[in-house]
XYZ file of C-alpha atoms in Angstrom:
323
model
C 0.310 0.092 0.259
C 1.846 3.561 -0.863
C -0.395 5.074 1.567
C -3.646 6.740 2.615
C -4.929 10.010 2.230
C -6.821 11.662 5.327
C -9.609 13.243 3.935
C -9.988 14.948 7.339
C -8.144 16.119 10.289
C -8.130 19.216 12.541
C -4.609 19.095 13.346
C -4.824 22.977 12.455
C -6.488 23.632 15.415
C -3.830 21.703 17.147
C -1.395 23.960 15.791
C -3.233 26.852 16.355
C -3.297 26.267 20.178
C 0.396 25.201 20.889
C 1.892 27.692 18.296
C -0.665 30.150 20.929
C 1.672 29.081 23.162
C 4.512 29.394 22.129
C 5.593 26.218 21.045
C 7.362 25.318 17.595
C 7.219 22.239 14.846
C 3.956 21.401 16.616
C 3.891 18.976 13.462
C 7.049 16.772 14.185
C 6.695 17.015 17.969
C 3.145 16.029 18.091
C 1.842 14.199 14.768
C 4.427 13.156 12.918
C 5.311 9.195 13.999
C 1.744 8.855 14.541
C 1.094 9.546 10.970
C 3.872 7.430 9.542
C 2.743 4.364 11.999
C -0.367 4.576 10.086
C 1.192 5.330 6.956
C -0.870 8.731 6.393
C 1.065 10.701 4.127
C -1.307 13.219 2.740
C -5.047 14.898 4.768
C -7.129 17.577 4.479
C -6.645 19.948 7.291
C -9.838 21.873 7.613
C -9.838 25.051 9.378
C -12.404 24.419 12.647
C -14.156 26.854 15.232
C -14.231 24.830 18.082
C -17.049 25.691 20.439
C -14.834 28.060 22.684
C -15.035 30.511 19.927
C -18.165 30.241 17.753
C -19.465 33.896 19.215
C -16.039 35.292 17.223
C -15.689 33.110 14.641
C -13.922 35.811 12.570
C -10.679 36.355 14.741
C -10.471 32.761 15.396
C -10.723 31.659 11.452
C -7.953 34.159 11.235
C -5.904 32.765 14.417
C -5.713 29.213 12.737
C -4.836 30.315 9.344
C -1.882 32.865 10.741
C 0.123 29.629 13.191
C -0.820 27.819 10.393
C 1.192 29.757 7.542
C 3.670 30.265 10.518
C 4.360 25.982 11.234
C 4.498 25.895 7.144
C 7.064 28.092 6.581
C 9.346 26.922 9.421
C 9.292 23.144 8.701
C 8.982 23.391 4.796
C 11.846 20.099 5.079
C 9.026 17.592 5.809
C 5.321 19.720 5.388
C 3.896 20.689 2.078
C 0.680 22.071 0.918
C -1.662 20.823 -2.234
C -2.300 23.300 -4.215
C -2.373 21.892 -7.679
C -2.990 17.954 -8.094
C 0.024 17.221 -9.257
C 1.344 18.749 -6.092
C 0.484 15.885 -4.779
C 2.573 13.703 -5.963
C 5.437 15.789 -6.038
C 5.670 16.483 -2.437
C 4.536 12.830 -1.828
C 8.203 12.004 -3.827
C 10.038 14.485 -1.949
C 9.430 12.733 1.631
C 6.963 15.237 2.728
C 3.706 15.181 4.240
C 1.366 16.337 1.474
C -1.680 19.018 3.453
C -4.710 20.046 1.516
C -5.679 23.514 3.350
C -9.689 23.001 4.124
C -12.326 24.955 5.808
C -14.811 23.030 8.278
C -17.543 25.864 8.019
C -17.615 29.205 6.551
C -18.860 30.699 10.033
C -16.216 33.200 9.937
C -16.299 34.691 6.504
C -19.511 36.461 7.888
C -21.480 35.874 4.484
C -18.832 37.983 2.302
C -18.236 35.117 -0.442
C -15.985 37.501 -2.164
C -13.495 36.222 0.801
C -13.038 32.438 -0.727
C -11.004 34.968 -3.034
C -8.587 35.899 -0.021
C -8.711 32.117 0.842
C -7.738 30.728 -2.306
C -4.488 32.689 -2.705
C -4.110 31.325 0.786
C -3.771 28.475 -0.650
C -7.265 26.950 0.996
C -8.650 24.328 -1.510
C -11.511 22.961 -0.237
C -14.836 24.045 1.976
C -17.520 23.126 4.111
C -20.096 25.457 4.409
C -21.160 25.332 7.879
C -20.067 22.866 10.987
C -22.937 21.921 12.089
C -24.722 25.236 13.099
C -26.586 27.875 10.957
C -24.280 30.516 9.921
C -25.007 32.921 6.868
C -23.932 30.622 4.159
C -26.266 27.288 4.830
C -27.456 25.073 7.769
C -26.015 22.343 9.774
C -26.725 19.097 10.225
C -27.197 20.064 13.745
C -30.559 21.901 12.906
C -33.503 20.262 14.005
C -36.247 22.093 12.231
C -35.185 21.724 8.599
C -37.115 24.491 7.385
C -34.662 26.434 5.627
C -31.038 24.802 4.223
C -28.513 26.952 1.268
C -29.233 30.547 1.349
C -28.365 33.191 -1.467
C -24.754 33.215 -0.155
C -24.312 29.329 0.145
C -25.045 29.341 -3.859
C -22.739 32.210 -4.707
C -19.743 30.376 -2.965
C -20.600 27.153 -4.638
C -20.711 28.745 -7.433
C -17.187 30.694 -6.433
C -15.025 27.795 -5.301
C -15.762 25.288 -8.329
C -14.531 28.522 -10.495
C -11.569 28.610 -8.771
C -11.148 25.067 -8.078
C -12.198 24.093 -5.064
C -13.781 20.731 -3.810
C -16.924 20.894 -2.505
C -17.771 19.623 0.826
C -21.121 18.357 1.982
C -20.394 16.370 5.460
C -21.827 18.687 8.315
C -24.387 19.664 5.598
C -28.181 19.323 6.765
C -30.125 17.486 4.025
C -31.881 20.585 2.753
C -28.518 22.431 2.246
C -27.163 18.767 0.502
C -30.064 18.669 -1.585
C -29.516 22.252 -2.591
C -25.706 21.991 -2.898
C -26.951 18.718 -5.349
C -28.527 21.333 -7.450
C -25.797 23.615 -7.818
C -22.683 22.051 -7.905
C -21.404 20.867 -11.345
C -18.352 18.906 -9.961
C -17.891 15.980 -8.213
C -18.795 16.288 -4.589
C -16.965 15.329 -1.687
C -18.510 13.754 1.876
C -14.884 14.013 3.303
C -15.871 12.061 6.787
C -19.741 10.604 6.434
C -20.899 6.927 7.025
C -23.902 5.558 6.327
C -27.348 6.009 8.122
C -28.944 2.728 7.193
C -26.189 1.899 9.959
C -26.134 4.351 12.103
C -28.756 6.380 12.232
C -26.658 9.805 13.559
C -27.802 13.046 11.764
C -24.096 13.756 10.231
C -24.476 10.129 8.865
C -25.714 9.821 4.761
C -28.994 8.422 3.663
C -29.113 5.684 0.451
C -30.152 8.210 -1.697
C -27.577 10.867 -0.872
C -24.766 8.362 -0.891
C -26.004 7.510 -4.631
C -26.089 11.050 -5.178
C -22.623 11.943 -4.625
C -21.542 8.578 -6.547
C -23.733 10.271 -9.518
C -21.024 13.267 -9.395
C -18.179 10.925 -9.286
C -17.627 11.997 -6.034
C -16.154 10.278 -2.729
C -17.490 9.630 0.762
C -14.700 9.643 3.577
C -15.186 6.655 6.463
C -15.495 8.598 9.495
C -13.753 6.950 12.524
C -15.747 8.701 15.516
C -17.566 6.485 17.238
C -20.969 8.067 17.290
C -20.944 7.482 13.501
C -20.438 4.071 13.392
C -22.445 2.184 15.813
C -24.721 3.248 18.756
C -23.414 0.713 21.229
C -20.199 -0.698 20.363
C -18.361 1.685 17.399
C -15.228 -0.457 16.096
C -13.060 -0.653 13.467
C -14.655 -3.869 12.318
C -18.071 -1.953 12.574
C -16.169 1.231 10.410
C -15.473 -2.165 7.809
C -19.440 -2.352 7.726
C -20.474 0.898 6.259
C -17.320 0.413 3.551
C -19.000 -2.839 2.650
C -22.596 -1.222 2.587
C -21.148 1.661 0.305
C -19.314 -0.155 -1.639
C -22.179 -2.771 -2.200
C -24.527 0.208 -2.651
C -22.343 2.506 -5.483
C -19.003 0.513 -5.884
C -15.388 0.719 -4.560
C -14.870 4.186 -6.374
C -16.899 6.279 -4.285
C -15.153 4.953 -1.150
C -12.404 7.247 0.802
C -11.147 7.412 4.215
C -12.111 10.536 6.444
C -11.244 9.587 10.224
C -11.379 12.720 11.760
C -9.074 11.183 15.055
C -9.749 13.554 18.234
C -7.319 12.154 20.334
C -5.467 15.233 20.150
C -8.260 17.675 21.070
C -8.563 18.929 24.823
C -11.879 18.811 26.882
C -12.418 21.939 26.014
C -12.984 21.377 22.025
C -14.724 17.867 22.533
C -17.104 19.405 25.256
C -19.958 18.005 22.596
C -19.096 14.822 22.999
C -20.677 12.468 26.071
C -18.096 11.644 28.147
C -15.382 8.764 27.207
C -17.350 8.251 23.951
C -14.206 9.968 21.844
C -12.684 7.347 20.136
C -13.190 3.703 18.595
C -12.109 0.532 20.091
C -8.966 -0.005 17.380
C -9.397 2.989 15.437
C -8.513 4.765 18.047
C -5.543 7.367 16.277
C -3.566 7.906 13.416
C -1.209 5.053 14.739
C -3.805 2.158 14.083
C -5.167 2.903 10.711
C -3.336 -0.466 9.825
C -5.889 -2.506 11.435
C -8.435 -1.032 9.209
C -6.838 -1.709 6.643
C -5.960 -4.873 7.896
C -9.797 -5.838 8.701
C -10.575 -4.759 5.128
C -8.157 -7.388 3.516
C -9.743 -10.075 5.245
C -12.704 -9.185 4.350
C -11.507 -9.840 0.496
C -10.633 -6.442 -0.672
C -7.698 -7.030 -3.027
C -4.541 -4.616 -3.128
C -6.120 -2.673 -5.930
C -9.591 -2.027 -4.031
C -7.446 -1.155 -0.806
C -5.669 1.594 -3.031
C -8.981 3.206 -4.212
C -10.173 3.336 -1.180
C -7.301 4.262 0.645
C -5.952 7.007 -1.869
C -6.350 6.735 -5.126
C -10.150 7.650 -4.617
C -8.813 10.564 -3.514
C -6.982 11.290 -5.688
C -8.853 10.925 -8.695
C -11.165 14.149 -6.891
C -8.224 16.263 -6.760
C -7.703 15.765 -10.441
C -11.404 16.283 -11.102
C -11.768 19.205 -8.910
C -8.729 21.386 -8.134
C-alpha cells in the first residue's frame, strides 16, 4: 500500500493552540510519528472553529490560518501544501506530508462570499459551508427544524468555489442544504467524513439516496472513525468496515475513501460537544491504528487494487477533477 489519504483532520486547531503557547514544530513534535505509523501521507486539514470561539469565528479563523502559515513556513522540509493536483505526487516524492488546506464551515466569513478569493490565495482548496450550525451560507447537520437549507450566499459560494477550483464538501450539511448544493454544483462532491445512515442513524451520516447522488457526481465519501457515527452501542474498526461494505455494495468501490477525523489530540474544551468517554473507536483510536482498519478490509476479501482505491486513489482522482 503506497499510503493513506485522510480526508479530514483538525490538526490545524492543534497547531494553533500550541503555537499560541509559544511552541514550534508542532507537526514534528506531536503528529509526524503517529501519522507515519498509520502510513498517512496526505490529508485534508480543515480550519474548524471550536465551540469556545463560536461567538468570534472570524478572529479564530484568522488566528488558525496565521499559525498554520507560520508552521508550514518553518517546516518546509517535512510539510507541503497541495494547491494543484500535481502537488500531491511532487510532495510525496520529496518525502513530505502533503496537506490540502480546507475549511470546516465558513462562519468566519460572515456571509462575505468574496473572501473565498483571499482564502484561495492563501492556499485553501476545500470548504464545507457550515459545521453543525446555521450561518449566513447554509444550515448545518445540527438543524432540528428542517425548514431552511442552502442560502443565496451559499449558492454564490458554491459557484465561486467551483470557478476557483476548490472541493465542495457536503459533510456537516443538513439534508436541505445537501440537496441545495446538489442542485447548484457541477463538479464531483466530497463527503469528507460521513458514514452510512442505514447502519448508524446519526444526523451526520448519509442516507442511501445521498450516497447514490454523491457517487453519480463522481464524488467520494470518507469513512469516519468518530464512534457516534459508526455504531450506537459498540463502535469499532470492524463496524466501520461494515460501513465500507455497505457503501461499496450500494455504489461501488470508486466512491469510498477515508476521512477518519481523529480527535485524540484535542482537549476537553474542544470536545465538549461529545459524550464523556465516547471520543474514540475500539481498534481505531488514533492515526497509529489505521493499519488495523486496512487489515480488517484485507481479511474481508478486498484485493490490493480495491484497498488502494479506498485508501488514496479515489481521493487522488477527486483532486484531479476539482482543483
